PDB file of C-alpha atoms in Angstrom:
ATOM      1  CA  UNK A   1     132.950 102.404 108.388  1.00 47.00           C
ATOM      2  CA  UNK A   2     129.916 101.714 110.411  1.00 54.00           C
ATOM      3  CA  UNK A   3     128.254 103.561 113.531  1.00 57.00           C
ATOM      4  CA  UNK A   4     128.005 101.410 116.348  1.00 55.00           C
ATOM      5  CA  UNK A   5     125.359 103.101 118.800  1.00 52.00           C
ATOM      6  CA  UNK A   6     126.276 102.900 122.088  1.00 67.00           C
ATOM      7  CA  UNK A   7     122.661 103.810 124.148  1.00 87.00           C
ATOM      8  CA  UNK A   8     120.855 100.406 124.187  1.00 94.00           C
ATOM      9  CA  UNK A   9     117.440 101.338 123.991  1.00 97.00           C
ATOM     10  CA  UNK A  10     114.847  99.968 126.627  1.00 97.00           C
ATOM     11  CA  UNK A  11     112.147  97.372 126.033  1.00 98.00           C
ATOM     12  CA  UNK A  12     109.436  99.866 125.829  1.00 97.00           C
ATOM     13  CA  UNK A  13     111.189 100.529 123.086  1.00 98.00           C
ATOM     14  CA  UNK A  14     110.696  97.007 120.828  1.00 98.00           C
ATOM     15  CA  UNK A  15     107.340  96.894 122.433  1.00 98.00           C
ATOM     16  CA  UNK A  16     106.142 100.643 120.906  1.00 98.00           C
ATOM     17  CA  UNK A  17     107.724  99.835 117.627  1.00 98.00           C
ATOM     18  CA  UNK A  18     106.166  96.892 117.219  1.00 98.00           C
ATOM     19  CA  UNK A  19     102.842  98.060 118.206  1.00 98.00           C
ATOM     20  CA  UNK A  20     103.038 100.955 115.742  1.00 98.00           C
ATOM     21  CA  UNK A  21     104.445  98.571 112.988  1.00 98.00           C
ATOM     22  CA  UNK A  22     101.325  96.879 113.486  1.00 98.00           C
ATOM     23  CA  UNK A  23      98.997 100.077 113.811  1.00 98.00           C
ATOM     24  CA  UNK A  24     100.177 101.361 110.673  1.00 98.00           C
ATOM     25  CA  UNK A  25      99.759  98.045 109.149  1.00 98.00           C
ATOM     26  CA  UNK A  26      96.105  98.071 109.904  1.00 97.00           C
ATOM     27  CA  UNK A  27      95.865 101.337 108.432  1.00 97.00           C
ATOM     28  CA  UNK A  28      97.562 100.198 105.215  1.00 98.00           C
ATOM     29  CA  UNK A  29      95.002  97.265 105.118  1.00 97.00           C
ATOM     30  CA  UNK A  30      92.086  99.967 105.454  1.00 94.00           C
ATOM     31  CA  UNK A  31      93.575 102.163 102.279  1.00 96.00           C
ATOM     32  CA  UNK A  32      93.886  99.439 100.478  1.00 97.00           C
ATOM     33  CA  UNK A  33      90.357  98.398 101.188  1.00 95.00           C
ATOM     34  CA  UNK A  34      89.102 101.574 100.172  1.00 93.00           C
ATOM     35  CA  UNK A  35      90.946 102.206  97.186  1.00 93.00           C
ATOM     36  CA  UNK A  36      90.400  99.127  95.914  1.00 94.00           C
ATOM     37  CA  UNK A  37      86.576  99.147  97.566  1.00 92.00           C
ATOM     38  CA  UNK A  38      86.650  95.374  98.468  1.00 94.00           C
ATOM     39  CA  UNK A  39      83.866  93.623  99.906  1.00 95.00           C
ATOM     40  CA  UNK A  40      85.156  93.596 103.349  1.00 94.00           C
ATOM     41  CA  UNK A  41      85.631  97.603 103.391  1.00 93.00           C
ATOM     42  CA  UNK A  42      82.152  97.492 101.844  1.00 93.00           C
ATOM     43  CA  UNK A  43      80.842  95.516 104.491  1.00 94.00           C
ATOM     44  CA  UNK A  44      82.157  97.770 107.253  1.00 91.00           C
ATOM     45  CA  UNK A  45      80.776 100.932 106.820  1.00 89.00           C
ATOM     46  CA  UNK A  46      77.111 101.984 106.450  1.00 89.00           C
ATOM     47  CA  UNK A  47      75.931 103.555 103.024  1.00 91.00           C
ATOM     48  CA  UNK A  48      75.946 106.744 103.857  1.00 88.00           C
ATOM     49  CA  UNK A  49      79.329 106.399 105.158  1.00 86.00           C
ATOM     50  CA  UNK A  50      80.496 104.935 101.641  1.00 89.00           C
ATOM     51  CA  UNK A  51      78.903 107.979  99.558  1.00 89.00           C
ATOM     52  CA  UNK A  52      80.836 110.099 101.606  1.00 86.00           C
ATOM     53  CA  UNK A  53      83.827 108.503 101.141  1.00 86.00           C
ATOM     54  CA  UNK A  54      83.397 108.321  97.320  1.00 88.00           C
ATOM     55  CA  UNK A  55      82.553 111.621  97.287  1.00 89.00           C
ATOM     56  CA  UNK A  56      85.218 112.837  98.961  1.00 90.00           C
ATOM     57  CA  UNK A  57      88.449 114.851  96.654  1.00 94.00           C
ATOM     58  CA  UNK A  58      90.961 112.540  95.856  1.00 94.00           C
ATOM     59  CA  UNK A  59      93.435 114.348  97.660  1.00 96.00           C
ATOM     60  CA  UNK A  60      92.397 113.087 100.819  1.00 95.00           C
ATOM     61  CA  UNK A  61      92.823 109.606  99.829  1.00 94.00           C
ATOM     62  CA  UNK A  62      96.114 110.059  98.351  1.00 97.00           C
ATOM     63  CA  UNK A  63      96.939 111.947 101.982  1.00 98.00           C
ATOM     64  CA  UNK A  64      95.120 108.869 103.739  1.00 97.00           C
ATOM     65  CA  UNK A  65      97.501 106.238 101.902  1.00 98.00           C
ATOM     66  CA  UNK A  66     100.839 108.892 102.553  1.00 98.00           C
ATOM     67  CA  UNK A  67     100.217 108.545 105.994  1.00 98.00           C
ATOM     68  CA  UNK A  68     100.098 105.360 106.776  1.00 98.00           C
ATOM     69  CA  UNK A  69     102.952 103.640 104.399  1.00 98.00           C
ATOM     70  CA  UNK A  70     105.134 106.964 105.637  1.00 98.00           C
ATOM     71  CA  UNK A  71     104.290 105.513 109.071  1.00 98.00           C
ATOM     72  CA  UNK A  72     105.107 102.288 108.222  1.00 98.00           C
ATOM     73  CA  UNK A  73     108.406 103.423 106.680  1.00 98.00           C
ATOM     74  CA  UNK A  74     108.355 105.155 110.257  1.00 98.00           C
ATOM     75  CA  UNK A  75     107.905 102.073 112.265  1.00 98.00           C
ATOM     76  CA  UNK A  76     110.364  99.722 110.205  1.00 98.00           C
ATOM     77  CA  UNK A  77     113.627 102.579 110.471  1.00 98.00           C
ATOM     78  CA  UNK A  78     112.589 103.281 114.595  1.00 98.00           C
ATOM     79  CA  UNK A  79     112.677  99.241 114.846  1.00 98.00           C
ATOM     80  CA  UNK A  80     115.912  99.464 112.490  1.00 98.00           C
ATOM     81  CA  UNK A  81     117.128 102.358 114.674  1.00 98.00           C
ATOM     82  CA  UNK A  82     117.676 104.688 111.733  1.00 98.00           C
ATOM     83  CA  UNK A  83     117.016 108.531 112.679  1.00 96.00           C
ATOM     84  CA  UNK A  84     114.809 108.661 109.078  1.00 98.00           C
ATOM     85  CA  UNK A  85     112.346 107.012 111.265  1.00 98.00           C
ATOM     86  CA  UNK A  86     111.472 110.628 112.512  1.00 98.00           C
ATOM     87  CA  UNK A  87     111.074 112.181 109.025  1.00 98.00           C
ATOM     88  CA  UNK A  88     108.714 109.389 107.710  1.00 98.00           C
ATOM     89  CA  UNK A  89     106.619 109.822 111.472  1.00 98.00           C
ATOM     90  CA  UNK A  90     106.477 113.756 110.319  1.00 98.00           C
ATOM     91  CA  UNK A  91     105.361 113.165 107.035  1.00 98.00           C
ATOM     92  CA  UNK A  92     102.485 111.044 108.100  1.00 98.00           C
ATOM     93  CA  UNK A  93     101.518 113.333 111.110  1.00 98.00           C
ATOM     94  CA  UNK A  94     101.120 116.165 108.726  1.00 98.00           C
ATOM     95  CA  UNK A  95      99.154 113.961 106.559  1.00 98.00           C
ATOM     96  CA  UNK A  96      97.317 112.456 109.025  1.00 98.00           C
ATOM     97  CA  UNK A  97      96.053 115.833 109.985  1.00 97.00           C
ATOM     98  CA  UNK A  98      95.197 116.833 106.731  1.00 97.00           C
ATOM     99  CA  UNK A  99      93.254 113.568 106.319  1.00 95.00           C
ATOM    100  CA  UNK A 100      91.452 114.372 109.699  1.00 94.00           C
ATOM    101  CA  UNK A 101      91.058 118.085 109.198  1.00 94.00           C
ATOM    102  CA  UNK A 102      89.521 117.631 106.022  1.00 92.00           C
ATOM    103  CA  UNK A 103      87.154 115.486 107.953  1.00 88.00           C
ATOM    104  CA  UNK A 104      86.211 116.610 110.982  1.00 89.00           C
ATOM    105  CA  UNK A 105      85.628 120.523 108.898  1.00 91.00           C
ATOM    106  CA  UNK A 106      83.119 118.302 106.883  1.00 87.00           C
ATOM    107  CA  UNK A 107      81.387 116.758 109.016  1.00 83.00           C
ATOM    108  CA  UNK A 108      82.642 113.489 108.101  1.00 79.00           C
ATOM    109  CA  UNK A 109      83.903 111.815 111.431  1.00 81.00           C
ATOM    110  CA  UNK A 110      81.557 108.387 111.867  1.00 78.00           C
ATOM    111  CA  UNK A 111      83.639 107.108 115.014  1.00 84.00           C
ATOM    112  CA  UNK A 112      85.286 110.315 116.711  1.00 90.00           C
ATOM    113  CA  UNK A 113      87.229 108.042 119.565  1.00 93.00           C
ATOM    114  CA  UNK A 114      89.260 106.279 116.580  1.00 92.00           C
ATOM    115  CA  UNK A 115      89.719 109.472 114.900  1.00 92.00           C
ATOM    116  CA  UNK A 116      91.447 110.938 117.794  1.00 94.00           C
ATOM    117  CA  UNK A 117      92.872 108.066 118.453  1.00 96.00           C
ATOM    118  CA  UNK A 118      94.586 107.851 114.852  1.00 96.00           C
ATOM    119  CA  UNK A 119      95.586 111.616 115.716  1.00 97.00           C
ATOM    120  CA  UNK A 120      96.791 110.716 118.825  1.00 97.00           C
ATOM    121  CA  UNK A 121      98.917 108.117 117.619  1.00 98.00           C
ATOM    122  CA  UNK A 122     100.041 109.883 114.886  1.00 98.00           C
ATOM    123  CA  UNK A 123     101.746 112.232 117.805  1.00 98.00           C
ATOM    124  CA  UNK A 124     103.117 110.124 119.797  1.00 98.00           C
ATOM    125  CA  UNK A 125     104.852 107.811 117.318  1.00 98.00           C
ATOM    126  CA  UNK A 126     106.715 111.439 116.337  1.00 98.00           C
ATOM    127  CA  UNK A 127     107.437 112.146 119.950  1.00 98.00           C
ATOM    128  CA  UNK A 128     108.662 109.040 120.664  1.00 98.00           C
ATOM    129  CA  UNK A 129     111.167 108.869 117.615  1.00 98.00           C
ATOM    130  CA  UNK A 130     112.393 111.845 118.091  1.00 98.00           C
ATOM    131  CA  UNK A 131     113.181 111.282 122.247  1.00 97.00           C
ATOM    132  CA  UNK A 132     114.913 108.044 121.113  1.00 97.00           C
ATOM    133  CA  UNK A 133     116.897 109.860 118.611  1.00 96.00           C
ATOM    134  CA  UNK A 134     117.664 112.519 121.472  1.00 96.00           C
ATOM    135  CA  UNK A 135     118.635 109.674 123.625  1.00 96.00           C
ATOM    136  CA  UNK A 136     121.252 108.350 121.113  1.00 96.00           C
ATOM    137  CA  UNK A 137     118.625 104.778 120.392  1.00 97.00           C
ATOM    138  CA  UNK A 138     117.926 105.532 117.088  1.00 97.00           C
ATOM    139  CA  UNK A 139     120.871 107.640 114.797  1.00 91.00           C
TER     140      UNK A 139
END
């Protein structure tokens, strides 16, 4: 037996979930990029801002790639309508704010706007799964 939901959700809706698909998709392309330390990632970033990187515990990598392929689990089940969307969009906010934490307490924020922004993001993507689950869009 399937669940037919009855609250059609908005176009604000597709747009956002799109957009974060996207968003998270970028940040999947930057992990990779780093783990993998291609060229282009190379390219990107001054030296300085490469030792750091490589010098930085593991853990916060493994935290970096956790939060964005949990929000692009995220973005997938909200454009799915699946109420799981919510736990992946936890899952990355808390990582996402370990990833952050870790470096703004170190001193290791090179472009503060994005890292708010990613932060930012990170919040509303959660807030906004969880009001369309509230509003019956997503179960």
């Amino acid at each position: 037996m399937t669940k037919t939901l009855r609250n059609k959700p908005p176009i604000w809706f597709w747009v956002v979930g799109v957009i974060a698909l996207i968003w998270n998709g970028l940040g999947v392309d930057g992990y990779l990029g780093q783990a993998y330390n291609t060229e282009r990632y190379q390219s990107s970033f001054s030296p300085e801002e490469l030792e750091m990187a490589a010098n930085a515990p593991s853990w916060t990598t493994a935290v970096f790639a956790i939060a964005v392929f949990a929000g692009v689990i995220g973005a997938l089940g909200l454009l799915l309508r699946k109420k799981w969307a919510t736990l992946f969009w936890a899952i990355s906010l808390i990582a996402v704010i370990m990833q952050m934490g870790y470096a703004f307490v170190n001193k290791q924020v090179s472009n503060l706007w994005m890292t708010i922004m990613i932060i930012v993001f990170a919040f509303l993507f959660l807030w906004i799964s969880r009001k369309s689950q509230a509003k019956g869009w997503i179960s």
